[in-house]
Structure formats: structure tokens, C-alpha cells
CSV table of C-alpha atoms in Angstrom, one decimal:
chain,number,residue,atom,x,y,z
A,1,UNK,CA,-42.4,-13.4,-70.2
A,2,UNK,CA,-40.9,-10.8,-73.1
A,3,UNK,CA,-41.1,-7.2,-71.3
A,4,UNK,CA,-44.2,-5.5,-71.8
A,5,UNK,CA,-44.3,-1.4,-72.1
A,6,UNK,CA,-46.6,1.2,-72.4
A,7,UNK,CA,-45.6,4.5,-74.0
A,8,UNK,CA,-48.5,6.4,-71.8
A,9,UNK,CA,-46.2,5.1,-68.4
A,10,UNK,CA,-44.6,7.7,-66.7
A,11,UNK,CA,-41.4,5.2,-66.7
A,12,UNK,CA,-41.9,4.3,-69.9
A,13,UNK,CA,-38.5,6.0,-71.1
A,14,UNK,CA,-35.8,4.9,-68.3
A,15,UNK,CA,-37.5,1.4,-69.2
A,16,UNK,CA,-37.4,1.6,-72.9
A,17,UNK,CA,-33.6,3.0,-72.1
A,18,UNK,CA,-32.8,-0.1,-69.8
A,19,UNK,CA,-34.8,-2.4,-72.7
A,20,UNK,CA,-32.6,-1.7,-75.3
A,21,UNK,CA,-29.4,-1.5,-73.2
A,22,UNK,CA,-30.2,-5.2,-71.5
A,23,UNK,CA,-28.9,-7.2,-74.8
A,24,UNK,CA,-25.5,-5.6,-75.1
A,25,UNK,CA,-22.9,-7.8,-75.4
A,26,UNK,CA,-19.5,-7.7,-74.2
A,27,UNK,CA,-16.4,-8.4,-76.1
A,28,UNK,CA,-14.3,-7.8,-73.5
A,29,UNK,CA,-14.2,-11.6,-72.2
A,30,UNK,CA,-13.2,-12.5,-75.8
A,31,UNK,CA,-11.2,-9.9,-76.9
A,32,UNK,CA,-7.7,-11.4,-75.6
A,33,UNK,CA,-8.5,-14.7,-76.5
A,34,UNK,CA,-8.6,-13.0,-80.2
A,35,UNK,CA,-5.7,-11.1,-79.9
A,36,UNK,CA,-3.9,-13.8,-79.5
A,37,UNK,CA,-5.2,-16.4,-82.1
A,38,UNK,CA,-4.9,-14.1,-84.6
A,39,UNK,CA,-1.1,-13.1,-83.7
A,40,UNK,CA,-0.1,-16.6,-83.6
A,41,UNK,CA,-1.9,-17.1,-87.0
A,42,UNK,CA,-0.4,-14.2,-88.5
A,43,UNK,CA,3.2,-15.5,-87.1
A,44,UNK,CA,3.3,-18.9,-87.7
A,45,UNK,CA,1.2,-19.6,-90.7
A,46,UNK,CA,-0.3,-22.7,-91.6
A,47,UNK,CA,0.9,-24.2,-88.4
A,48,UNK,CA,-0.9,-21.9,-85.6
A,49,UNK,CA,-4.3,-22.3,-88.0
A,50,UNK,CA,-3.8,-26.0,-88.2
A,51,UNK,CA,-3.2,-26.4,-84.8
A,52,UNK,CA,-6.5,-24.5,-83.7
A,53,UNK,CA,-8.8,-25.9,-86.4
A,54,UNK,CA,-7.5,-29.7,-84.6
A,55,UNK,CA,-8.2,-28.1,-81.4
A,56,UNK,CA,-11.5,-26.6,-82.2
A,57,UNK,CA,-13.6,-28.9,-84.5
A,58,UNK,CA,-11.5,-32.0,-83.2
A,59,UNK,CA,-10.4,-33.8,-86.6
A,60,UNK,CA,-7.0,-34.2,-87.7
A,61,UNK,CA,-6.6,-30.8,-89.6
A,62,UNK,CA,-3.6,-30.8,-92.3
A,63,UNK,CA,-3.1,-28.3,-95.4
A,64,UNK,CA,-4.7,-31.3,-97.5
A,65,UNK,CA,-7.3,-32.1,-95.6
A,66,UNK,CA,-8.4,-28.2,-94.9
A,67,UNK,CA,-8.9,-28.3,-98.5
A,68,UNK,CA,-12.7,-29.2,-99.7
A,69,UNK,CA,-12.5,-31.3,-102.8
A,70,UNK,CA,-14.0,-31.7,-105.7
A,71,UNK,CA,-14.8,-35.1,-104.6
A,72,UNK,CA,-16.2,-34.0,-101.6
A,73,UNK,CA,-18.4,-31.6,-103.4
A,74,UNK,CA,-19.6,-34.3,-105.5
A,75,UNK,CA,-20.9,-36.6,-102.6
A,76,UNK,CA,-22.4,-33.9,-100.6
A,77,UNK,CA,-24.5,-32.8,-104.5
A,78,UNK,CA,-25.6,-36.4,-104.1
A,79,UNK,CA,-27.0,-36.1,-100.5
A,80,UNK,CA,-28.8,-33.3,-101.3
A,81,UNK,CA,-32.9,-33.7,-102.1
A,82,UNK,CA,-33.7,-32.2,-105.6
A,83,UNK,CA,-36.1,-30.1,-103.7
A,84,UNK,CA,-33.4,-28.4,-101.8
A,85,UNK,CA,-31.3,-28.0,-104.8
A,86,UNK,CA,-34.3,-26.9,-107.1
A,87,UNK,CA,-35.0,-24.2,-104.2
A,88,UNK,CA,-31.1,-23.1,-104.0
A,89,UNK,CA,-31.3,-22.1,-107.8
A,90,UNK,CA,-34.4,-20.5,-107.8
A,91,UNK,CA,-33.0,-18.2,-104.6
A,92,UNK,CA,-30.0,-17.8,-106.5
A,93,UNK,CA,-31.6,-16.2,-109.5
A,94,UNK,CA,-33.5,-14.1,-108.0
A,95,UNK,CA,-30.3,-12.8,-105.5
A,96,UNK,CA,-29.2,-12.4,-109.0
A,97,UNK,CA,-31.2,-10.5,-110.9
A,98,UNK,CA,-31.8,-8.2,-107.9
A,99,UNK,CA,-28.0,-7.6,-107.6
A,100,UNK,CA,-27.9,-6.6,-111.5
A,101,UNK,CA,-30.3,-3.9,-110.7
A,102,UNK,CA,-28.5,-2.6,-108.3
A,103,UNK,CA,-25.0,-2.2,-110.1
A,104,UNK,CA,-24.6,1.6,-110.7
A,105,UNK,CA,-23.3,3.1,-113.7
A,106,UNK,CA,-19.5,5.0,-114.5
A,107,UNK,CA,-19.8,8.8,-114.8
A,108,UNK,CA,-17.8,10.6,-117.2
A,109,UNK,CA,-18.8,14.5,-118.0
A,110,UNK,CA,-17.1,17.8,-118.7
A,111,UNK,CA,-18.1,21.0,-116.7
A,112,UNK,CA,-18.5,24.4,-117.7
A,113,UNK,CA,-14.6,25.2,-116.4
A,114,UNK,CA,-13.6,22.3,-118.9
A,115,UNK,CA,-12.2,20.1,-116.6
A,116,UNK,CA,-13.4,16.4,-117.2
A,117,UNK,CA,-14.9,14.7,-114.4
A,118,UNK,CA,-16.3,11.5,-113.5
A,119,UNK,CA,-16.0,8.5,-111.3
A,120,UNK,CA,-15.5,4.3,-112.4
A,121,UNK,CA,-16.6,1.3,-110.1
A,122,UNK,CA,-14.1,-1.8,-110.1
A,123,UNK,CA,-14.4,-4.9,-108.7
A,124,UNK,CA,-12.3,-6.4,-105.4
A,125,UNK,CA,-9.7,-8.6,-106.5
A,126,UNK,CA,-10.8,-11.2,-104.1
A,127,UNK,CA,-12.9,-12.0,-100.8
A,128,UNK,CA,-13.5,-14.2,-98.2
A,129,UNK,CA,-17.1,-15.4,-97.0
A,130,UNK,CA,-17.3,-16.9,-93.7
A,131,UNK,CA,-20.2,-19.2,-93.6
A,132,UNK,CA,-21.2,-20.5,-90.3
A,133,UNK,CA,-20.8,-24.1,-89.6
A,134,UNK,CA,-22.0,-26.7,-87.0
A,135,UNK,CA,-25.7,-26.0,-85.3
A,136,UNK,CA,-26.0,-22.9,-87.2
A,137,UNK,CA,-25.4,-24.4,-90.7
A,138,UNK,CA,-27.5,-21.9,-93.3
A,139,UNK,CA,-26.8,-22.4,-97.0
A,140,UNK,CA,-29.2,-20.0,-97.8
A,141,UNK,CA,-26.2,-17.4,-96.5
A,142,UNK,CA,-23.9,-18.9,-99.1
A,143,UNK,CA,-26.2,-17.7,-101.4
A,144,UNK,CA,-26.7,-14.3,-100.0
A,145,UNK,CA,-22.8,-13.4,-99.7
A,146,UNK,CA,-21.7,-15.4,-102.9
A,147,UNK,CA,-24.0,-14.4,-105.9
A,148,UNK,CA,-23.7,-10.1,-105.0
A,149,UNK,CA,-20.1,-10.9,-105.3
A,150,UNK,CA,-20.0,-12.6,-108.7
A,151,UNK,CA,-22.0,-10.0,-109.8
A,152,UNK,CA,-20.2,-6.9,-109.1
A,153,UNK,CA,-17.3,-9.0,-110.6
A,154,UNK,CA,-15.5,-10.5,-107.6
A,155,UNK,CA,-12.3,-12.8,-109.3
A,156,UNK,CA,-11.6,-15.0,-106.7
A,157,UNK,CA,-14.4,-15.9,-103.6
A,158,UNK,CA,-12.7,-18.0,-101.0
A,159,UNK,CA,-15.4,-19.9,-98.9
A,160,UNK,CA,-14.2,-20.9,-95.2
A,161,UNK,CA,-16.8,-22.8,-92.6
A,162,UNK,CA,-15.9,-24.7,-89.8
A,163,UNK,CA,-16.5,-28.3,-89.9
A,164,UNK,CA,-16.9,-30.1,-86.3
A,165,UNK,CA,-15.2,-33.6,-86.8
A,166,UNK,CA,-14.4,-32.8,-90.4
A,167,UNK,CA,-18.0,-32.8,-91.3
A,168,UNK,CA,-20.0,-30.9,-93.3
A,169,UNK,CA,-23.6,-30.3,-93.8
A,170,UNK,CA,-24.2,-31.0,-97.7
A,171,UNK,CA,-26.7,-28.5,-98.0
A,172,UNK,CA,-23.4,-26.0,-97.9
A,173,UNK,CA,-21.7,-27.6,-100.6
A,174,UNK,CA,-24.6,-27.8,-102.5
A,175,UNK,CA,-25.1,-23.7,-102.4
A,176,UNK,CA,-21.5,-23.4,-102.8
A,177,UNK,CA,-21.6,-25.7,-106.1
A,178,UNK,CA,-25.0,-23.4,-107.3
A,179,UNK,CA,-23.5,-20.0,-106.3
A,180,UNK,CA,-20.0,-21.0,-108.0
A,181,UNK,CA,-17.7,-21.0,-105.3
A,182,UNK,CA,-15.1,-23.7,-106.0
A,183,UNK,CA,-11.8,-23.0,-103.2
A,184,UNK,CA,-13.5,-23.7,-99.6
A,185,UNK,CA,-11.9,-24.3,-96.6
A,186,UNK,CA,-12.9,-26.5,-93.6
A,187,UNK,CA,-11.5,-23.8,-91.4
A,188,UNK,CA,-13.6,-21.2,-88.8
A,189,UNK,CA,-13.8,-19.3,-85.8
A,190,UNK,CA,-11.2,-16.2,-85.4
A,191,UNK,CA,-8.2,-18.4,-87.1
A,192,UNK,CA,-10.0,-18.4,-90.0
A,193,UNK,CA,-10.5,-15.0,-90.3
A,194,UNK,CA,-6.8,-14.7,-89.4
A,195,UNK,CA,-5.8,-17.0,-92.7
A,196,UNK,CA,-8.1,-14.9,-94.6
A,197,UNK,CA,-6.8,-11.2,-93.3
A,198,UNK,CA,-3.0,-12.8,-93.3
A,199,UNK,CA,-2.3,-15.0,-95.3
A,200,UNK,CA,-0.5,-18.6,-95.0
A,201,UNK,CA,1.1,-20.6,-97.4
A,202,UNK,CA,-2.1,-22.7,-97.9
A,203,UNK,CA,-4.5,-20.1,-98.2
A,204,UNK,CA,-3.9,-16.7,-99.6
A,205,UNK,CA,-5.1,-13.2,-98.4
A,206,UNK,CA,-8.1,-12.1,-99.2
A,207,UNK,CA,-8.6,-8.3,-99.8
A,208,UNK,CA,-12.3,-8.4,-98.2
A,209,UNK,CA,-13.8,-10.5,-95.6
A,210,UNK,CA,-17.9,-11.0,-95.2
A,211,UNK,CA,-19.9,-13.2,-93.6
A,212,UNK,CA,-22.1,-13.8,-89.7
A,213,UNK,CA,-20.2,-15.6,-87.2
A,214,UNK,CA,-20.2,-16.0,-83.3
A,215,UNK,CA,-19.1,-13.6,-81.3
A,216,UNK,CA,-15.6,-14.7,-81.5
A,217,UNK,CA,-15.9,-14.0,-85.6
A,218,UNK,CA,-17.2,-10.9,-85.0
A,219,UNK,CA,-14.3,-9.8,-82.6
A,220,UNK,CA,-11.6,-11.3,-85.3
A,221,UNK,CA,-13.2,-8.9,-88.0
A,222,UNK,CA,-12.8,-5.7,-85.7
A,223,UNK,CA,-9.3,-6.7,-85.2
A,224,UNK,CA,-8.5,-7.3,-88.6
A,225,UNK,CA,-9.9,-4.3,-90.6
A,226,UNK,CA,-7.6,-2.0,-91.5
A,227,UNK,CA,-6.0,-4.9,-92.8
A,228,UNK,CA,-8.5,-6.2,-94.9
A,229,UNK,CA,-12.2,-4.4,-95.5
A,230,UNK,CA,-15.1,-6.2,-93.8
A,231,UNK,CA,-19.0,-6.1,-94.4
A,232,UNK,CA,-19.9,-5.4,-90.7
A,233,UNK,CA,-20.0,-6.5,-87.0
A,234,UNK,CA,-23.0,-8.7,-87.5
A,235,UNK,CA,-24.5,-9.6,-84.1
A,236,UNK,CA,-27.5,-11.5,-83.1
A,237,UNK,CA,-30.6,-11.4,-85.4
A,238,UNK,CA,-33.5,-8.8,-84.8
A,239,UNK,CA,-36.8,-8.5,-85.9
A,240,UNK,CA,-39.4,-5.8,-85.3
A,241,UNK,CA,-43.2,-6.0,-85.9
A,242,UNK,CA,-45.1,-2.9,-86.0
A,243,UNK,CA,-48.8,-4.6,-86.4
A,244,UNK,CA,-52.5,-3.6,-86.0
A,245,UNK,CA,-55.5,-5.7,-84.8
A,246,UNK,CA,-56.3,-6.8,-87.4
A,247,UNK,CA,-53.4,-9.0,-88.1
A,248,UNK,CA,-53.9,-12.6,-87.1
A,249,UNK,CA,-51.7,-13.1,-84.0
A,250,UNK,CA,-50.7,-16.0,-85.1
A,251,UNK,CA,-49.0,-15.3,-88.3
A,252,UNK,CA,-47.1,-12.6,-85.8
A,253,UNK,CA,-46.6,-14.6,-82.9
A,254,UNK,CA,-44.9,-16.9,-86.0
A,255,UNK,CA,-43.0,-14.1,-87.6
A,256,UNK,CA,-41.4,-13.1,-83.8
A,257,UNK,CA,-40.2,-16.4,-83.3
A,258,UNK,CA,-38.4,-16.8,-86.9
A,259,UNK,CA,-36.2,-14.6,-85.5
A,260,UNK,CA,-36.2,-16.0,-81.9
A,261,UNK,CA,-35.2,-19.7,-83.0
A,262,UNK,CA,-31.9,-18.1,-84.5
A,263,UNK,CA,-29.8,-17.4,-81.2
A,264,UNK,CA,-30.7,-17.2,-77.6
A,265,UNK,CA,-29.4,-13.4,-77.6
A,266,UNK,CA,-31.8,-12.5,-81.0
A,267,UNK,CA,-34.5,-9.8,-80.3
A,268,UNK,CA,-38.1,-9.7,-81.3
A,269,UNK,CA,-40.2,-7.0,-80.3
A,270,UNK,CA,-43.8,-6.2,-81.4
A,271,UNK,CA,-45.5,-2.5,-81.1
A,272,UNK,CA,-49.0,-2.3,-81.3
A,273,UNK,CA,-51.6,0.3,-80.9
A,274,UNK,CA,-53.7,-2.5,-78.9
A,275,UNK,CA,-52.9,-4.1,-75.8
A,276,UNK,CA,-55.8,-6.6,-76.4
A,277,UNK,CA,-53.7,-7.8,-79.5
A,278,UNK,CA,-50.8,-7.4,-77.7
A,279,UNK,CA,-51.9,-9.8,-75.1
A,280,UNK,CA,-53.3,-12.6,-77.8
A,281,UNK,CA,-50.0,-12.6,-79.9
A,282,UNK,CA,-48.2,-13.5,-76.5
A,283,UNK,CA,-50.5,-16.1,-75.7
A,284,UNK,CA,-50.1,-17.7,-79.7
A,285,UNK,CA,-45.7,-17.2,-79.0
A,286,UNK,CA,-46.7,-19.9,-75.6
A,287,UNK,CA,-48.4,-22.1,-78.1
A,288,UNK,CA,-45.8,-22.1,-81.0
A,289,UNK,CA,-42.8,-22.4,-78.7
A,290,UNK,CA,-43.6,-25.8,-78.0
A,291,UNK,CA,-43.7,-27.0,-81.6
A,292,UNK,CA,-40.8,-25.4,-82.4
A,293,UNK,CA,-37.4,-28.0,-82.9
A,294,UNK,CA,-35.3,-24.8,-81.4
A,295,UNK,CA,-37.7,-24.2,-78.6
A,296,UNK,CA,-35.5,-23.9,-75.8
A,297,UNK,CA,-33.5,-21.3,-77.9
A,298,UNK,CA,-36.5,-19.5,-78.8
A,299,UNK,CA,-37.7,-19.4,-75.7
A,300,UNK,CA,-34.5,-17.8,-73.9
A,301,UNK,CA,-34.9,-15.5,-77.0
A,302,UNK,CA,-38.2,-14.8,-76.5
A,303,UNK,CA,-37.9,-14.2,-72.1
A,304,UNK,CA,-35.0,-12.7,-72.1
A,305,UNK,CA,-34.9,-10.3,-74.4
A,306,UNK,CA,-38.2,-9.8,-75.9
A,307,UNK,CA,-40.4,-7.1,-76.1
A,308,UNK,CA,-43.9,-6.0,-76.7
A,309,UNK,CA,-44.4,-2.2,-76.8
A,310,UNK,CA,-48.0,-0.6,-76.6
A,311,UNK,CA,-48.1,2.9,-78.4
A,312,UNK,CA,-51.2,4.9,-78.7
A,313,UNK,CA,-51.0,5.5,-82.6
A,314,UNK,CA,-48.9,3.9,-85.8
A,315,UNK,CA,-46.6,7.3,-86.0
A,316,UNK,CA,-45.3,6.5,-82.4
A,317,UNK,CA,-44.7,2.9,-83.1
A,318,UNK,CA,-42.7,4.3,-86.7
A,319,UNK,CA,-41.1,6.9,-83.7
A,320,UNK,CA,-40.0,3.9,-81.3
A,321,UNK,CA,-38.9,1.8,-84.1
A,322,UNK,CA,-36.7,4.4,-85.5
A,323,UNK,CA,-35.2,4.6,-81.9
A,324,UNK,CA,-34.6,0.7,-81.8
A,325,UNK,CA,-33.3,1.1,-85.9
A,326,UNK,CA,-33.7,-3.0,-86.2
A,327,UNK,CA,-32.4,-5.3,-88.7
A,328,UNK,CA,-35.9,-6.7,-89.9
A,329,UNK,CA,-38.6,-4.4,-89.9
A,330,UNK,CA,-42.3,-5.3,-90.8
A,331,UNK,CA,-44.8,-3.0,-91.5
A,332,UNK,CA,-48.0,-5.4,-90.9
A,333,UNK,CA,-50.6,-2.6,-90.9
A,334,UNK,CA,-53.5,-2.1,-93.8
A,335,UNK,CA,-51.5,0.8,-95.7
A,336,UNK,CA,-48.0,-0.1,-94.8
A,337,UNK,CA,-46.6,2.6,-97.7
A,338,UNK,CA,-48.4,5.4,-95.7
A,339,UNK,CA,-45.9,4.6,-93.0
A,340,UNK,CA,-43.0,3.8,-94.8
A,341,UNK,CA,-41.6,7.8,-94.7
A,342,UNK,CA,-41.9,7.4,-91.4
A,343,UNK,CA,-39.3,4.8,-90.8
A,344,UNK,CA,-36.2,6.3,-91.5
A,345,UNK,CA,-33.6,3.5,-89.7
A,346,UNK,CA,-34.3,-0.4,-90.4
A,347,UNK,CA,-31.9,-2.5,-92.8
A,348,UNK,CA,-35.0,-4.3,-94.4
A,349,UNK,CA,-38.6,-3.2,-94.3
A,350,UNK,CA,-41.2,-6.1,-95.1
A,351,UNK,CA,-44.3,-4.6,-96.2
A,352,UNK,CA,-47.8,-5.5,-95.4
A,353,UNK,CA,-49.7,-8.4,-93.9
A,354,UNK,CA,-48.6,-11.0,-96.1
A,355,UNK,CA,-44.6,-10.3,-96.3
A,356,UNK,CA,-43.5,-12.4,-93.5
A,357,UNK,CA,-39.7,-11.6,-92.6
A,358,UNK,CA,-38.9,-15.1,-93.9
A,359,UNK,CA,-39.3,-14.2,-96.7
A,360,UNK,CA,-36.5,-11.7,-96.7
A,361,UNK,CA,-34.3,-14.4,-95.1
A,362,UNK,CA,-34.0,-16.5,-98.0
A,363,UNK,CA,-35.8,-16.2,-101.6
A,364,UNK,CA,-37.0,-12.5,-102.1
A,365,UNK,CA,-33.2,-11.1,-103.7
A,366,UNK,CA,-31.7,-8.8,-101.4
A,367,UNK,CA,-29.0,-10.0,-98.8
A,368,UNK,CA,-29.8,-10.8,-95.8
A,369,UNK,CA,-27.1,-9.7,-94.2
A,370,UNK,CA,-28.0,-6.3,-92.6
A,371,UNK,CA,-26.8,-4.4,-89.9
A,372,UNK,CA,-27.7,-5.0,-86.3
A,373,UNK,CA,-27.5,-4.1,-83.2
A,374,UNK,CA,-29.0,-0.5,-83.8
A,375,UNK,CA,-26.4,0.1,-86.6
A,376,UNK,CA,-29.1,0.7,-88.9
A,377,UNK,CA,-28.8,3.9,-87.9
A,378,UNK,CA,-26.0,4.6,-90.2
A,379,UNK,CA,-25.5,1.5,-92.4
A,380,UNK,CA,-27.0,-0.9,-94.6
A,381,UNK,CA,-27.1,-4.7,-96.2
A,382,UNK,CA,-24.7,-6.4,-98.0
A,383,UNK,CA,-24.9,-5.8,-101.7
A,384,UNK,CA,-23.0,-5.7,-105.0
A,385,UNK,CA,-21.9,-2.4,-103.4
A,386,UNK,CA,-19.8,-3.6,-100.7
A,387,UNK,CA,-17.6,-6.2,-103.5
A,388,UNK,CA,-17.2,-2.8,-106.0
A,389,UNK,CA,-15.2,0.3,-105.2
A,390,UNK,CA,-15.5,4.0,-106.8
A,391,UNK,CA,-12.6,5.5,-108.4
A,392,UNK,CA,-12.5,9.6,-108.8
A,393,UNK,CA,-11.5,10.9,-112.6
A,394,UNK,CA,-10.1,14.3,-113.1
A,395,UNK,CA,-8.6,15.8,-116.4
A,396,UNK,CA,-7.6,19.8,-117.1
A,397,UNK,CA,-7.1,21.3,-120.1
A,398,UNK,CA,-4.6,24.1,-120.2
A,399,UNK,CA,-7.3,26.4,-120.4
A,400,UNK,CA,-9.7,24.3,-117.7
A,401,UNK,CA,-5.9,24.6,-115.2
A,402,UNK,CA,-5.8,28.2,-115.5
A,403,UNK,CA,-8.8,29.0,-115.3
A,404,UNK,CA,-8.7,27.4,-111.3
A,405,UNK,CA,-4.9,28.0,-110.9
A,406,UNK,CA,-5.7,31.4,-109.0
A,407,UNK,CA,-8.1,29.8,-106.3
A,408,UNK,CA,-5.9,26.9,-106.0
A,409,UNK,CA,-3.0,28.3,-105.6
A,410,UNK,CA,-4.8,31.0,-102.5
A,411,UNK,CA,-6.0,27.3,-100.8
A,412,UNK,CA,-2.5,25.9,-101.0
A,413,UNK,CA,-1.0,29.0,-99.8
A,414,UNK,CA,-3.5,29.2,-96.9
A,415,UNK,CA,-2.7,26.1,-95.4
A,416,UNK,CA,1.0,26.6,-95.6
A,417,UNK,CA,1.4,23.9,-98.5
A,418,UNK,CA,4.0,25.6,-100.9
A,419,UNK,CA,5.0,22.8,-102.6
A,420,UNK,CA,1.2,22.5,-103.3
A,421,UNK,CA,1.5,25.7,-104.9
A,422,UNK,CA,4.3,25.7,-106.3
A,423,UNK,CA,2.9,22.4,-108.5
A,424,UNK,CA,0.4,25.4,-110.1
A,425,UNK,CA,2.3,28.1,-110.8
A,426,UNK,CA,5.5,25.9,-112.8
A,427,UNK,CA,2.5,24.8,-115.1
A,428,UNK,CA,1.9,28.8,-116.3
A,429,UNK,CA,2.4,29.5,-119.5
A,430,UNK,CA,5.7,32.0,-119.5
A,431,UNK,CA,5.5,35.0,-121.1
């Protein structure tokens, strides 16, 4: 059973406390193991990555085979149902046109002092998308990384994706062929976030690396950054259902357990006003779960670690949901925009009853990559922002210079900086 609260219990807070606190995960126990696959990586090259991609995904890894080929992306197009490729470009164009939308404009203006100011946004160079491979094989994230990317004007996207055996599902190749990705590497885990951050003589550094992964990913990215930039710390999904009775608990049983299916550590958690709906969504989760191909998953998900919160009005449950700050958010109430002020930490909010999270997840336009973990609190979703960079523009007349020289030069002076100074006063005119 998911852990049931009540916000009128005198516990209710050291519960809540020791509900959110119960899904932390450790990287301590993988930590080293990182630390050392990425400095053999970063010393040896080609041949520590190689070594671990034959130890890992057991196939016969060399710099040629590594390599996904055109060939290879031709047969896997061919296994691919024109239903699934017809649903890959209609996802992609709408990632696309959202991601237009969102690309913001250069400033350039002249103040009152007459010094010329302004800003300009400029692509990365180039970036690496990890895509996840094996049992958790989601094209749909391809798409979600990839197009953002070649919008804000990415030049080079290096796809890497671990392929157990040497295999690969088709269905990532096939989003890889519609987003326009063309170098991909049969590579994953923390080496291939190593190659990526490093460098070998097969495949060169990247300047940005994106992308979900295990928890061995994640750990690689934290080590790396600095190095290279990185999206986020992505860690196991979350959704959060704020919902009234008169939802029907089956469409939010349903939207709980999209989330649940994902990873035996994801989080679902449902706050209602009414513990009678409370009650009948829980009993719908029993029914799904057995229907569900991922059921034992879900259902780990689901007893472990999720959660059913009774509040005793829709501005507490926007209160406790702020407090959580979860990656999906949905708003399944009759007026969800009257709430929506309320909510001030969620990395996507899914309005009213008939926005399902799923949605979200693969067709709507923005990413879904957004922040978990309660890191919504101060981030947000991948999007053509995290692939462009701002650059500051500042120009002085003669006249614009001295009319700020004298405040300047009392800053530099103040903090001891002469030479700061000194770079001021050489530039007055000499009478």
C-alpha cells in the first residue's frame, strides 16, 4: 500500500518530512566506481572506453563497430511500422514549433549616459545526448533532446546509447533519422559520458552533455561538469495529481501509474480534498497494475514510494505540492487556472481533467526532460535555452566614458584595484 496522510493529523508533518526523505538515493555506493571509469577513460582513450563498452553490453566493441552506420540506420528505418514513424514526425514538429517560440531575441540599445548596451544569444558548438538503451529504450527522448538543439542552432549533436549485445532497438534510429542526428555511438553508462566530456581519438569532445540515464549516468555528469556543461541530475520520474471528486478514478489511478511503470524508485502521489476518492483511485491502481506489461515495476513504484495525501481544501494541496516541487504536476480540478498562481515549483503543469501527463511525455512540444527530485524548486526543462548562451555588449563613447569615469574610478579605488583605476584615468582627455 502507497502511504496514506492526512494534513488534519497531529503527525502529519514529521510523516510528510519522513515521506519525502524515504526516496533519497545514495550516490555514495557508486561514486568510486565513477571515479574511476571516468579517469581511466580520460587516460587511456579509446582503449579504457572500448574495454568497458565489451565488458558492459557484452559484444565485441572496436572504434568501427562503436560507430552506427548509415547502413545500420537504414535497416532499423525498415523495421520500423509507418505508424511509429508517422507519430515520430508529427512529435517532432510540434517539439519544433514550440522550441521556435521560445527562441528569445538579441538586445541592442543606447541609454541616456550614451553607452551602448545589449546582449546576443549564440549557439553551443556541439553536444552530446545520452539516450538510454536496453529495457528503458524511449525514442520519444531523442526527439525531446535533439530537435531544441537544432533549433537554437546546435552544429554538431553526437548521439551515444548503449546497445546490450550490439543491439539496438530501431525505434531509436528511427527518431534519430527524423530529428537529424547522423554520428551515434553504441556506447553508454559513465564511459560514455567520459568519451563525451574527454575526448578519444574516436569520438570527439563535446562542449555540452544532456540526456536521463541510470544512476551511474547521473553520477558521471556531476563528475564531469566543470568540464563540460550538463542539462541536469535527472533522477527517477515523478508525478503529482492534485484532483477533485469529480475526476474519474480511473483516468487517475491511470495517470499515477504512467509514471510508476517508469522505474521502481519513480514517485506518484495524489492529494485530494476527499478521502472517499482517495480510497476509490487506490482501489482502480490494484485493478490496473495487473494489466500493466511493467507491473512488477509499477507496483514496487507504487508500495514503496507512493503517496496519497488528504488536505482539507485545493490551496493546501497547491501548499503541499509546492513543498514536494514535482517534475509532473496535474491540476485535475474544474478551474485548474484558478490554481495555477498557486503553484509556484513544478517543472510541467498539466491542466485540467483531460491533460493526462502522457501527454507531456511525448507529443504536446515541450521537453520532457524536467527537473526532479524537488529541484524544481530552482530549475527548469530542457529547452532551446539550455543549447544557446547570452553574451553581454558594452560600447562608450568618449563622452558616455567620462561621464562614469568619476564613479568608476571611486569603485576601483575602494576595492584596492589600482590598475582598475588607473585603466580610467590614462583614457582622460589631457589638458
Amino acid at each position: 500500500m502507497p502511504a496514506v496522510l492526512n494534513i488534519t493529523q497531529g503527525d502529519f508533518v514529521v510523516a510528510f518530512k519522513h515521506f519525502l526523505e524515504s526516496r533519497e538515493v545514495a550516490t555514495d555506493k557508486v561514486g568510486g566506481v565513477v571515479t574511476d571509469i571516468i579517469r581511466h577513460v580520460r587516460a587511456e582513450g579509446d582503449a579504457a572506453l572500448l574495454r568497458f563498452t565489451t565488458q558492459f553490453d557484452h559484444f565485441e566493441a572496436t572504434a568501427e563497430t562503436i560507430k552506427v552506420s548509415p547502413h545500420e540506420i537504414a535497416e532499423a528505418l525498415s523495421l520500423c511500422e509507418p505508424e511509429l514513424m508517422k507519430s515520430l514526425r508529427v512529435a517532432a514538429h510540434r517539439i519544433e514549433e514550440y522550441s521556435k517560440r521560445q527562441m528569445p531575441a538579441d538586445l541592442d540599445y543606447t541609454d541616456d549616459t550614451g553607452v551602448r548596451l545589449g546582449h546576443r544569444w549564440s549557439a553551443l558548438q556541439s553536444v552530446g545526448l545520452y539516450v538510454p538503451g536496453g529495457l528503458a529504450a524511449y525514442p520519444s527522448s531523442v526527439l525531446m533532446n535533439a530537435i531544441p538543439a537544432k533549433v537554437a542552432g546546435v552544429e554538431r549533436i553526437v548521439m551515444v546509447v548503449p546497445a546490450p549485445d550490439g543491439q539496438l532497438n530501431p525505434a531509436l534510429l528511427g527518431a534519430a533519422h527524423v530529428a537529424g542526428i547522423e554520428e551515434i555511438y553504441k556506447i553508454g553508462g559513465a564511459q560514455a559520458v567520459a568519451a563525451l566530456a574527454y575526448g578519444t581519438p574516436t569520438i570527439e569532445a563535446v562542449d555540452k552533455i544532456v540526456g536521463p540515464g541510470n544512476a551511474y549516468v547521473a553520477e558521471a555528469k556531476r563528475q564531469v561538469f566543470g568540464k563540460v556543461g550538463i542539462d541536469m541530475i535527472a533522477g527517477p520520474s515523478e508525478i503529482l495529481v492534485i484532483a477533485d471528486n469529480k475526476n474519474n478514478p480511473v483516468w487517475i489511478a491511470a495517470d499515477l501509474l504512467s509514471q510508476a511503470e517508469h522505474d521502481e524508485l519513480a514517485q506518484s502521489v495524489l492529494i485530494t480534498d476527499d478521502a472517499t476518492f482517495a480510497q476509490a483511485v487506490i482501489s482502480e491502481v490494484e485493478k490496473i497494475l495487473v494489466t500493466l506489461t511493467r507491473q512488477d515495476i509499477a507496483r514496487n513504484s507504487w508500495e514503496r514510494y507512493g503517496g496519497v495525501v488528504i488536505v482539507e481544501d485545493m490551496e493546501q494541496a497547491c501548499a503541499v505540492a509546492n513543498t514536494i516541487a514535482p517534475e509532473h504536476l496535474e491540476l485535475a480540478v474544474e478551474n485548474p487556472e484558478a490554481l495555477m498562481p498557486l503553484i509556484a515549483h513544478a517543472g510541467a503543469i498539466f491542466l485540467g481533467r483531460h491533460t493526462p501527463e502522457a501527454i507531456g511525455d511525448y507529443i504536446a512540444g515541450p521537453s520532457h526532460v524536467l527537473p526532479t527530485s524537488r529541484t524544481a524548486r530552482f530549475s527548469s526543462g530542457l529547452s532551446v535555452f539550455d543549447f544557446i548562451k547570452r553574451t553581454s555588449i558594452i560600447g562608450c563613447s568618449p563622452e558616455a566614458l567620462a561621464k562614469l569615469s568619476d564613479y568608476t574610478e571611486v569603485l576601483a579605488t575602494t576595492e584596492g584595484l589600482d590598475a582598475h583605476a588607473l585603466s580610467i584615468t590614462t583614457r582622460r582627455p589631457k589638458h
